[in-house]
Tab-separated table of C-alpha atoms and ligand atoms in Angstrom:
chain	number	residue	atom	x	y	z
J	30	UNK	CA	87.546	67.277	144.050
J	31	UNK	CA	87.938	63.559	144.510
J	32	UNK	CA	90.218	61.304	142.462
J	33	UNK	CA	87.321	59.678	140.585
J	34	UNK	CA	86.045	63.109	139.499
J	35	UNK	CA	89.479	63.946	138.065
J	36	UNK	CA	89.840	60.595	136.311
J	37	UNK	CA	86.360	60.796	134.819
J	38	UNK	CA	87.109	64.273	133.532
J	39	UNK	CA	90.293	63.027	131.848
J	40	UNK	CA	88.379	60.118	130.347
J	41	UNK	CA	85.667	62.409	128.967
J	42	UNK	CA	88.362	64.605	127.406
J	43	UNK	CA	90.009	61.656	125.713
J	44	UNK	CA	86.716	60.345	124.365
J	45	UNK	CA	85.849	63.798	122.996
J	46	UNK	CA	89.250	64.080	121.265
J	47	UNK	CA	88.904	60.557	119.865
J	48	UNK	CA	85.384	61.176	118.513
J	49	UNK	CA	86.117	64.595	117.003
J	50	UNK	CA	86.811	63.478	113.409
J	51	UNK	CA	83.843	61.079	113.284
J	52	UNK	CA	81.455	63.699	114.637
J	53	UNK	CA	82.619	66.514	112.368
J	54	UNK	CA	82.480	64.289	109.267
J	55	UNK	CA	78.687	64.062	109.505
J	56	UNK	CA	76.381	66.312	107.442
J	57	UNK	CA	73.980	67.459	110.131
J	58	UNK	CA	76.063	69.328	112.721
J	59	UNK	CA	74.097	72.416	113.689
J	60	UNK	CA	75.293	75.964	112.970
J	61	UNK	CA	73.453	77.949	115.629
J	62	UNK	CA	72.245	75.452	118.198
J	63	UNK	CA	74.147	73.965	121.114
J	64	UNK	CA	75.088	70.323	120.653
J	65	UNK	CA	77.223	67.859	122.566
J	66	UNK	CA	80.862	67.675	121.388
J	67	UNK	CA	80.158	63.957	120.958
J	68	UNK	CA	77.773	61.426	122.493
J	69	UNK	CA	74.280	62.217	123.715
J	70	UNK	CA	72.669	65.434	125.008
J	71	UNK	CA	69.334	65.898	126.722
J	72	UNK	CA	67.876	68.495	129.109
J	73	UNK	CA	69.318	71.978	129.577
J	74	UNK	CA	70.458	72.324	133.203
J	75	UNK	CA	71.765	75.043	135.517
J	76	UNK	CA	70.956	77.938	133.162
J	77	UNK	CA	72.310	81.160	134.606
J	78	UNK	CA	74.325	84.308	134.188
J	79	UNK	CA	77.433	84.889	136.292
J	80	UNK	CA	79.964	87.707	136.013
J	81	UNK	CA	79.686	88.446	132.319
J	82	UNK	CA	78.908	84.946	131.082
J	83	UNK	CA	75.874	82.847	130.361
J	84	UNK	CA	76.229	79.236	131.447
J	85	UNK	CA	74.344	76.405	129.822
J	86	UNK	CA	74.894	73.026	131.436
J	87	UNK	CA	73.168	70.018	130.002
J	88	UNK	CA	72.558	66.299	130.453
J	89	UNK	CA	75.508	64.729	128.656
J	90	UNK	CA	76.429	61.092	128.028
J	91	UNK	CA	79.835	61.456	126.388
J	92	UNK	CA	80.477	57.717	126.024
J	93	UNK	CA	77.426	56.762	124.038
J	94	UNK	CA	75.475	58.556	121.305
J	95	UNK	CA	72.511	56.372	122.270
J	96	UNK	CA	72.486	57.735	125.834
J	97	UNK	CA	73.878	56.285	129.040
J	98	UNK	CA	75.595	57.512	132.166
J	99	UNK	CA	74.819	61.231	132.538
J	100	UNK	CA	77.221	64.029	133.387
J	101	UNK	CA	76.656	67.775	133.297
J	102	UNK	CA	78.275	69.061	130.094
J	103	UNK	CA	78.892	72.789	129.870
J	104	UNK	CA	78.909	75.643	127.325
J	105	UNK	CA	79.561	79.252	128.349
J	106	UNK	CA	79.154	82.482	126.410
J	107	UNK	CA	79.345	86.234	126.980
J	108	UNK	CA	76.620	86.990	124.421
J	109	UNK	CA	74.673	83.825	123.485
J	110	UNK	CA	76.599	83.805	120.179
J	111	UNK	CA	80.217	82.955	120.978
J	112	UNK	CA	80.287	79.718	122.926
J	113	UNK	CA	83.153	77.939	124.634
J	114	UNK	CA	83.026	74.327	125.644
J	115	UNK	CA	84.007	73.893	129.297
J	116	UNK	CA	84.964	70.680	131.075
J	117	UNK	CA	82.153	68.579	132.506
J	118	UNK	CA	81.226	70.037	135.868
J	119	UNK	CA	79.234	67.320	137.598
J	120	UNK	CA	80.338	63.699	137.280
J	121	UNK	CA	78.693	60.575	138.707
J	122	UNK	CA	81.467	60.024	141.242
J	123	UNK	CA	79.685	59.502	144.590
J	124	UNK	CA	77.731	56.573	146.011
J	125	UNK	CA	74.619	58.790	145.918
J	126	UNK	CA	74.884	59.856	142.246
J	127	UNK	CA	76.737	57.002	140.631
J	128	UNK	CA	74.060	56.114	138.056
J	129	UNK	CA	73.821	59.627	136.691
J	130	UNK	CA	73.915	63.260	137.711
J	131	UNK	CA	70.404	64.076	136.578
J	132	UNK	CA	68.784	67.408	135.780
J	133	UNK	CA	68.705	70.484	137.958
J	134	UNK	CA	69.222	74.214	138.171
J	135	UNK	CA	71.626	76.925	139.290
J	136	UNK	CA	71.341	79.752	141.780
J	137	UNK	CA	74.069	82.406	141.732
J	138	UNK	CA	74.783	84.372	144.881
J	139	UNK	CA	77.854	86.499	145.633
J	140	UNK	CA	79.421	85.116	142.451
J	141	UNK	CA	79.170	81.568	143.807
J	142	UNK	CA	77.218	79.036	141.837
J	143	UNK	CA	74.924	76.637	143.708
J	144	UNK	CA	73.999	73.745	141.450
J	145	UNK	CA	71.039	71.655	142.547
J	146	UNK	CA	70.629	68.320	140.817
J	147	UNK	CA	69.372	64.769	141.244
J	148	UNK	CA	71.795	61.981	142.066
J	149	UNK	CA	70.310	58.868	140.472
J	150	UNK	CA	71.012	55.451	142.005
J	151	UNK	CA	69.631	52.114	140.862
J	152	UNK	CA	70.053	49.574	143.627
J	153	UNK	CA	71.043	46.086	142.616
J	154	UNK	CA	68.112	43.656	142.918
J	155	UNK	CA	64.711	42.667	141.667
J	156	UNK	CA	62.879	46.002	141.913
J	157	UNK	CA	60.245	47.824	139.879
J	158	UNK	CA	62.440	50.982	140.069
J	159	UNK	CA	59.251	53.029	140.452
J	160	UNK	CA	58.255	52.456	144.060
J	161	UNK	CA	61.323	50.478	145.098
J	162	UNK	CA	64.967	50.208	144.187
J	163	UNK	CA	65.765	53.723	143.064
J	164	UNK	CA	67.521	56.486	144.949
J	165	UNK	CA	66.604	60.010	143.823
J	166	UNK	CA	68.920	62.160	145.867
J	167	UNK	CA	68.569	65.911	145.771
J	168	UNK	CA	72.131	67.185	145.843
J	169	UNK	CA	74.053	70.455	145.840
J	170	UNK	CA	77.310	71.151	144.019
J	171	UNK	CA	79.076	74.400	144.859
J	172	UNK	CA	81.412	76.129	142.445
J	173	UNK	CA	83.108	79.512	142.826
J	174	UNK	CA	83.605	79.950	139.078
J	175	UNK	CA	81.101	77.612	137.389
J	176	UNK	CA	83.989	75.626	135.902
J	177	UNK	CA	85.619	73.900	138.851
J	178	UNK	CA	83.561	72.115	141.462
J	179	UNK	CA	84.463	72.822	145.086
J	180	UNK	CA	82.070	70.612	147.033
J	181	UNK	CA	79.156	68.251	146.596
J	182	UNK	CA	76.640	67.058	149.188
J	183	UNK	CA	73.283	65.295	149.462
J	184	UNK	CA	70.414	67.417	150.739
J	185	UNK	CA	67.399	65.097	150.535
J	186	UNK	CA	67.161	61.334	150.100
J	187	UNK	CA	64.156	59.106	149.353
J	188	UNK	CA	63.325	58.798	153.064
J	189	UNK	CA	63.007	62.595	153.291
J	190	UNK	CA	60.232	62.942	150.708
J	191	UNK	CA	56.537	62.737	151.680
J	192	UNK	CA	55.456	59.102	152.279
J	193	UNK	CA	52.993	58.999	149.369
J	194	UNK	CA	55.775	59.753	146.863
J	195	UNK	CA	57.333	56.978	144.751
J	196	UNK	CA	61.063	56.718	144.062
J	197	UNK	CA	60.626	59.104	141.120
J	198	UNK	CA	61.503	62.548	142.470
J	199	UNK	CA	63.870	64.759	140.519
J	200	UNK	CA	64.891	67.921	138.672
J	201	UNK	CA	65.151	70.561	141.435
J	202	UNK	CA	64.485	74.117	140.268
J	203	UNK	CA	65.614	76.642	142.866
J	204	UNK	CA	64.955	80.372	143.195
J	205	UNK	CA	65.143	83.091	145.824
J	206	UNK	CA	62.198	85.188	146.902
J	207	UNK	CA	61.525	87.499	149.863
J	208	UNK	CA	64.828	86.509	151.483
J	209	UNK	CA	64.120	82.754	151.365
J	210	UNK	CA	64.998	79.969	148.967
J	211	UNK	CA	62.427	77.778	147.263
J	212	UNK	CA	62.697	74.563	145.302
J	213	UNK	CA	60.238	72.811	142.996
J	214	UNK	CA	60.809	69.074	142.528
J	215	UNK	CA	59.129	66.878	139.924
J	216	UNK	CA	57.423	63.826	141.426
J	217	UNK	CA	55.310	60.750	140.851
J	218	UNK	CA	53.083	59.576	143.678
J	219	UNK	CA	52.811	55.888	144.608
J	220	UNK	CA	49.336	56.011	143.062
J	221	UNK	CA	50.892	57.197	139.811
J	222	UNK	CA	49.975	60.896	139.732
J	223	UNK	CA	52.282	63.673	138.629
J	224	UNK	CA	52.962	66.631	140.884
J	225	UNK	CA	55.507	69.254	141.900
J	226	UNK	CA	56.734	69.328	145.505
J	227	UNK	CA	57.637	72.731	146.932
J	228	UNK	CA	60.433	73.087	149.507
J	229	UNK	CA	61.733	76.095	151.436
J	230	UNK	CA	65.148	76.828	152.948
J	231	UNK	CA	66.868	79.614	154.860
J	232	UNK	CA	70.424	78.522	154.078
J	233	UNK	CA	70.336	76.469	150.828
J	234	UNK	CA	71.256	73.337	152.780
J	235	UNK	CA	68.286	72.512	155.000
J	236	UNK	CA	65.029	72.105	153.145
J	237	UNK	CA	61.497	71.869	154.474
J	238	UNK	CA	58.573	70.495	152.477
J	239	UNK	CA	55.852	73.156	152.410
J	240	UNK	CA	53.417	72.419	149.590
J	241	UNK	CA	52.333	70.191	146.717
J	242	UNK	CA	51.264	71.608	143.394
J	243	UNK	CA	49.053	69.416	141.290
J	244	UNK	CA	45.791	69.391	139.352
J	245	UNK	CA	42.431	68.562	141.005
J	246	UNK	CA	42.163	65.534	138.684
J	247	UNK	CA	45.280	63.429	137.938
J	248	UNK	CA	47.190	64.746	134.933
J	249	UNK	CA	49.749	62.119	133.925
J	250	UNK	CA	51.792	59.863	136.206
J	251	UNK	CA	54.987	61.939	136.457
J	252	UNK	CA	55.869	65.612	136.133
J	253	UNK	CA	59.463	66.075	135.028
J	254	UNK	CA	61.431	69.322	135.095
J	255	UNK	CA	59.014	71.667	136.922
J	256	UNK	CA	59.828	75.354	136.531
J	257	UNK	CA	57.875	77.888	138.571
J	258	UNK	CA	58.555	81.488	137.571
J	259	UNK	CA	57.045	84.872	137.006
J	260	UNK	CA	57.002	86.696	133.683
J	261	UNK	CA	55.348	90.073	133.066
J	262	UNK	CA	53.618	89.738	136.439
J	263	UNK	CA	52.104	86.310	135.744
J	264	UNK	CA	53.193	83.137	137.560
J	265	UNK	CA	53.731	80.107	135.349
J	266	UNK	CA	54.299	76.465	136.206
J	267	UNK	CA	56.057	74.837	133.265
J	268	UNK	CA	56.334	71.028	133.401
J	269	UNK	CA	57.026	68.027	131.216
J	270	UNK	CA	54.227	65.630	132.173
J	271	UNK	CA	54.384	61.968	131.285
J	272	UNK	CA	51.348	59.752	130.790
J	273	UNK	CA	48.654	62.313	129.937
J	274	UNK	CA	45.762	61.123	127.780
J	275	UNK	CA	45.858	62.912	124.410
J	276	UNK	CA	43.007	65.380	123.840
J	277	UNK	CA	42.476	67.853	120.996
J	278	UNK	CA	45.909	68.658	119.627
J	279	UNK	CA	47.528	68.105	123.053
J	280	UNK	CA	49.612	65.012	123.612
J	281	UNK	CA	50.637	64.109	120.068
J	282	UNK	CA	54.055	63.036	121.333
J	283	UNK	CA	54.861	60.234	123.742
J	284	UNK	CA	55.342	62.873	126.493
J	285	UNK	CA	54.170	66.467	126.691
J	286	UNK	CA	55.908	69.737	127.526
J	287	UNK	CA	53.714	72.608	128.604
J	288	UNK	CA	52.599	75.038	131.264
J	289	UNK	CA	49.800	75.992	133.605
J	290	UNK	CA	49.110	79.674	134.326
J	291	UNK	CA	49.480	79.727	138.110
J	292	UNK	CA	47.178	81.806	140.329
J	293	UNK	CA	47.570	82.292	144.062
J	294	UNK	CA	50.509	81.540	146.309
J	295	UNK	CA	52.826	78.576	145.681
J	296	UNK	CA	53.375	78.462	149.461
J	297	UNK	CA	49.657	78.050	150.193
J	298	UNK	CA	46.391	78.264	148.272
J	299	UNK	CA	46.566	78.254	144.509
J	300	UNK	CA	44.719	77.266	141.356
J	301	UNK	CA	46.133	76.140	138.054
J	302	UNK	CA	44.790	77.560	134.806
J	303	UNK	CA	44.284	75.562	131.649
J	304	UNK	CA	47.270	73.443	130.535
J	305	UNK	CA	48.807	74.453	127.217
J	306	UNK	CA	51.678	72.896	125.354
J	307	UNK	CA	54.770	75.014	124.953
J	308	UNK	CA	55.395	73.446	121.577
J	309	UNK	CA	53.379	71.439	119.066
J	310	UNK	CA	56.317	69.884	117.196
J	311	UNK	CA	58.032	66.524	117.507
J	312	UNK	CA	61.079	67.558	119.489
J	313	UNK	CA	60.731	69.861	122.471
J	314	UNK	CA	60.994	68.755	126.081
J	315	UNK	CA	62.322	69.641	129.539
J	316	UNK	CA	62.261	73.406	129.060
J	317	UNK	CA	64.129	75.430	131.683
J	318	UNK	CA	64.027	79.220	132.087
J	319	UNK	CA	66.257	81.723	133.867
J	320	UNK	CA	66.495	85.473	134.429
J	321	UNK	CA	69.015	87.251	132.195
J	322	UNK	CA	70.813	90.268	133.706
J	323	UNK	CA	68.670	92.684	131.664
J	324	UNK	CA	65.473	91.216	133.136
J	325	UNK	CA	64.528	88.997	130.205
J	326	UNK	CA	63.107	85.559	131.034
J	327	UNK	CA	64.953	83.236	128.663
J	328	UNK	CA	64.165	79.556	128.143
J	329	UNK	CA	65.868	76.694	126.363
J	330	UNK	CA	64.456	73.258	125.774
J	331	UNK	CA	65.870	69.932	124.739
J	332	UNK	CA	65.182	69.441	121.021
J	333	UNK	CA	64.382	65.816	121.586
J	334	UNK	CA	61.757	63.556	123.124
J	335	UNK	CA	62.403	60.686	125.529
J	336	UNK	CA	61.206	57.257	124.380
J	337	UNK	CA	60.140	58.542	120.931
J	338	UNK	CA	59.872	55.888	118.240
J	339	UNK	CA	61.539	58.091	115.616
J	340	UNK	CA	65.306	58.336	115.340
J	341	UNK	CA	68.208	60.674	114.592
J	342	UNK	CA	70.673	59.563	111.927
J	343	UNK	CA	73.418	61.644	113.574
J	344	UNK	CA	73.884	58.747	116.024
J	345	UNK	CA	75.797	57.014	113.198
J	346	UNK	CA	78.293	59.878	113.375
J	347	UNK	CA	78.769	59.593	117.121
J	348	UNK	CA	76.432	62.274	118.464
J	349	UNK	CA	72.763	62.868	119.095
J	350	UNK	CA	70.426	65.752	119.983
J	351	UNK	CA	70.759	69.488	120.568
J	352	UNK	CA	69.049	72.320	122.429
J	353	UNK	CA	66.546	74.814	121.027
J	354	UNK	CA	67.629	78.390	120.420
J	355	UNK	CA	67.265	80.530	123.542
J	356	UNK	CA	63.731	81.932	123.539
J	357	UNK	CA	62.530	85.077	125.264
J	358	UNK	CA	59.277	84.468	127.122
J	359	UNK	CA	56.421	86.894	127.667
J	360	UNK	CA	52.918	86.830	129.043
J	361	UNK	CA	50.649	88.468	126.457
J	362	UNK	CA	46.868	88.352	125.978
J	363	UNK	CA	46.415	85.520	128.465
J	364	UNK	CA	49.103	83.234	127.080
J	365	UNK	CA	52.834	82.602	127.149
J	366	UNK	CA	54.754	83.650	124.040
J	367	UNK	CA	58.251	82.532	123.029
J	368	UNK	CA	60.520	84.327	120.566
J	369	UNK	CA	64.146	83.696	119.531
J	370	UNK	CA	66.435	86.011	121.536
J	371	UNK	CA	67.323	89.148	119.577
J	372	UNK	CA	71.053	88.271	119.649
J	373	UNK	CA	70.391	85.673	116.936
J	374	UNK	CA	69.576	88.461	114.468
J	375	UNK	CA	73.325	89.159	114.357
J	376	UNK	CA	73.770	85.868	112.513
J	377	UNK	CA	71.577	87.052	109.626
J	378	UNK	CA	73.193	87.691	106.227
J	379	UNK	CA	71.986	88.494	102.718
J	380	UNK	CA	68.503	89.902	103.406
J	381	UNK	CA	65.946	89.560	100.610
J	382	UNK	CA	62.313	90.692	100.558
J	383	UNK	CA	59.791	88.506	98.790
J	384	UNK	CA	56.331	89.860	97.995
J	385	UNK	CA	54.213	86.973	96.839
J	386	UNK	CA	50.751	86.301	95.554
J	387	UNK	CA	50.492	82.779	94.192
J	388	UNK	CA	53.552	80.507	94.187
J	389	UNK	CA	57.182	81.616	94.330
J	390	UNK	CA	60.311	79.573	94.631
J	391	UNK	CA	63.747	80.768	95.793
J	392	UNK	CA	67.118	79.195	96.311
J	393	UNK	CA	67.746	79.204	100.014
J	394	UNK	CA	70.713	78.508	102.151
J	395	UNK	CA	70.289	75.319	104.200
J	396	UNK	CA	70.341	77.520	107.315
J	397	UNK	CA	67.883	80.399	107.212
J	398	UNK	CA	65.635	82.786	109.074
J	399	UNK	CA	62.322	83.645	107.413
J	400	UNK	CA	59.927	86.277	108.727
J	401	UNK	CA	56.611	86.303	106.973
J	402	UNK	CA	53.459	88.396	107.179
J	403	UNK	CA	50.504	86.448	105.948
J	404	UNK	CA	47.834	88.288	103.961
J	405	UNK	CA	45.842	85.355	102.634
J	406	UNK	CA	43.410	82.743	103.899
J	407	UNK	CA	45.773	79.842	103.237
J	408	UNK	CA	49.540	79.518	103.194
J	409	UNK	CA	52.191	76.930	102.355
J	410	UNK	CA	55.873	77.194	103.209
J	411	UNK	CA	57.899	74.303	101.833
J	412	UNK	CA	61.568	73.456	102.223
J	413	UNK	CA	63.384	71.517	99.545
J	414	UNK	CA	60.865	68.718	99.446
J	415	UNK	CA	61.935	68.014	103.027
J	416	UNK	CA	59.268	69.745	105.082
J	417	UNK	CA	55.971	71.414	104.344
J	418	UNK	CA	54.060	73.796	106.572
J	419	UNK	CA	50.434	74.385	105.540
J	420	UNK	CA	47.826	76.581	107.114
J	421	UNK	CA	44.220	76.327	106.000
J	422	UNK	CA	40.788	76.382	107.682
J	423	UNK	CA	42.194	77.109	111.130
J	424	UNK	CA	44.607	74.186	111.070
J	425	UNK	CA	48.385	74.263	110.832
J	426	UNK	CA	50.100	71.119	109.608
J	427	UNK	CA	53.789	70.300	109.603
J	428	UNK	CA	54.552	67.395	107.291
J	429	UNK	CA	58.030	65.946	107.038
J	430	UNK	CA	59.147	64.085	103.970
J	431	UNK	CA	59.660	60.389	104.691
J	432	UNK	CA	63.365	60.414	103.889
J	433	UNK	CA	64.051	63.534	105.958
J	434	UNK	CA	61.856	62.968	108.982
J	435	UNK	CA	63.660	59.848	110.127
J	436	UNK	CA	60.332	58.460	111.348
J	437	UNK	CA	58.676	61.829	112.014
J	438	UNK	CA	55.496	62.302	109.979
J	439	UNK	CA	52.833	64.940	110.730
J	440	UNK	CA	52.035	67.310	113.599
J	441	UNK	CA	49.057	69.653	113.767
J	442	UNK	CA	48.024	72.715	115.743
J	443	UNK	CA	44.839	74.799	115.948
J	444	UNK	CA	45.729	78.202	114.529
J	445	UNK	CA	42.550	80.159	114.143
J	446	UNK	CA	44.116	83.135	112.386
J	447	UNK	CA	47.651	83.235	111.005
J	448	UNK	CA	48.975	86.791	110.989
J	449	UNK	CA	52.675	86.085	110.926
J	450	UNK	CA	55.221	83.337	111.006
J	451	UNK	CA	58.931	83.070	111.684
J	452	UNK	CA	60.883	80.011	110.646
J	453	UNK	CA	64.417	79.269	111.823
J	454	UNK	CA	66.076	76.471	109.914
J	455	UNK	CA	69.408	75.004	110.939
J	456	UNK	CA	71.232	72.060	109.311
J	457	UNK	CA	68.945	69.534	111.014
J	458	UNK	CA	66.165	71.416	112.792
J	459	UNK	CA	63.311	73.787	112.230
J	460	UNK	CA	61.599	76.066	114.731
J	461	UNK	CA	58.388	77.736	113.704
J	462	UNK	CA	57.041	80.707	115.697
J	463	UNK	CA	53.446	81.614	114.868
J	464	UNK	CA	51.748	84.956	115.523
J	465	UNK	CA	54.648	86.576	117.409
J	466	UNK	CA	55.414	83.368	119.294
J	467	UNK	CA	51.908	82.559	120.568
J	468	UNK	CA	52.507	79.026	119.303
J	469	UNK	CA	55.735	77.198	118.504
J	470	UNK	CA	56.452	74.073	116.467
J	471	UNK	CA	59.903	72.528	116.837
J	472	UNK	CA	61.337	69.536	115.067
J	473	UNK	CA	64.562	67.891	114.025
J	474	UNK	CA	64.745	66.873	110.351
J	475	UNK	CA	67.536	65.663	108.098
J	476	UNK	CA	67.327	67.334	104.689
J	477	UNK	CA	69.592	66.650	101.747
J	478	UNK	CA	70.886	69.313	99.357
J	479	UNK	CA	70.214	71.364	97.302
J	480	UNK	CA	67.766	73.550	99.118
J	481	UNK	CA	64.934	75.785	97.967
J	482	UNK	CA	62.051	77.542	99.552
J	483	UNK	CA	58.544	77.562	98.093
J	484	UNK	CA	55.863	79.971	99.265
J	485	UNK	CA	52.259	79.640	98.231
J	486	UNK	CA	49.591	82.141	99.218
J	487	UNK	CA	49.758	85.864	99.725
J	488	UNK	CA	52.149	87.792	101.867
J	489	UNK	CA	55.459	89.526	102.401
J	490	UNK	CA	58.518	87.666	103.558
J	491	UNK	CA	62.025	88.603	104.605
J	492	UNK	CA	64.529	85.874	104.041
J	493	UNK	CA	68.026	85.748	105.541
J	494	UNK	CA	70.830	83.229	105.405
J	495	UNK	CA	72.027	82.331	108.873
J	496	UNK	CA	75.731	82.025	109.553
J	497	UNK	CA	77.262	79.901	112.261
J	498	UNK	CA	77.769	80.832	115.904
J	499	UNK	CA	81.261	80.439	117.252
J	500	UNK	CA	81.554	77.146	119.133
J	501	UNK	CA	85.041	76.626	120.507
J	502	UNK	CA	85.687	73.116	121.641
J	503	UNK	CA	88.280	72.199	124.239
J	504	UNK	CA	90.641	70.310	121.890
P	289	LIG	C1	63.993	64.558	131.371
P	289	LIG	C2	64.744	63.651	132.326
P	289	LIG	C3	64.784	64.253	133.724
P	289	LIG	C4	65.997	63.602	134.303
P	289	LIG	C5	66.926	63.573	133.119
P	289	LIG	C6	67.875	62.401	133.085
P	289	LIG	O1	64.368	64.344	130.038
P	289	LIG	O2	64.163	62.357	132.355
P	289	LIG	O3	63.613	64.027	134.480
P	289	LIG	O4	66.542	64.334	135.357
P	289	LIG	O5	66.104	63.535	131.973
P	289	LIG	O6	68.779	62.536	132.011
């Protein structure tokens, strides 16, 4: 690799070592979620399995907890429980990616990793950076081991995209099918409509534009992080659309993260089913999925939201954001379900069963896993005066206490019938899976101690403490 790549890697290492004590002094480091060693994290990138290890790359700004120049940070693990920090793999070290190596995906073939990403360039000048002034270069990094980069090259530049497309084109998701390679790219048209461009290649290097996937009526101005995949025989287009008009309970956040059931052929005629959000909480965006070696479709999302007006107090300790737990996806009863991967059950300790009718209160570890069967017509699950989940009259409400929400207040979801609920609580996040994962509510929050759990209603719950995953850092 080039000299700049090496120097940037050394610099990142030194910054990480320097920040270590500040970061670890803070109260809200997560126990079973992937975080940046220091600095800022956003989207999961390049999710894959290669020769006995899962690889999770991510958007990483090591120099600034408030975000900045992006690299691809890297965690690897043999089992989704024991993680090792690896050196940054992609650095902004070329004229065509110097303002950030943006999001993308991995394709593994013959043990070689092909990493598709967007090289972001902001040209110097008086531009709007929407239709002019921005380079969004689709690039390919090749690595024989996922840790060292062998080569990097540009595949598509702004001039290669269809003429009606603005400068906002990014987040290549690549897969192989019927002996050919396909790529979905998130795009914004010059008229300000979101869509996904579909490309095809025979050799991973030459790409031909073959289709556009979009809604009959405009749905937002930009679709970030498209992910087109099949699960249980159903095609899904997951996207993070920006600029949709809120309707019903959809669009409570500044940007959305959801999916369309996809019918037809992505290479030709198709129709999109009804859009649904993947998550109704404050902090879930840029989901990416991949195929695990045992056939599971696993997804991770960024537990954050771009341009949100709420904050994260961890920035004062030199780091910000984390990823969701890996979630296994299924297509069931006409909808996508998401459920924490079964590996996480190995982190459970100290199981207790709680049968309740009325109100019960229990001491609870700050990190917990609660599985609850609901038998009543209303239910409240409250955490230490920090967060309250209420279900009544077909409506689910998550309310965060003012001091703990850091600007987050209330989110709601239509939940006609609540049969069951699973709540995963880490030091500074909660993930709520309703009715076997038919709906999910994800949020960061910043509780103080001590911690207790209050249940109100009727049901049976199993409560576990959650212990920490192993997260080995480079230092
Ligand atoms: C989504 C996103 C992507 C982009 C990346 C830059 O959060 O805006 O579209 O590639 O973040 O960090």
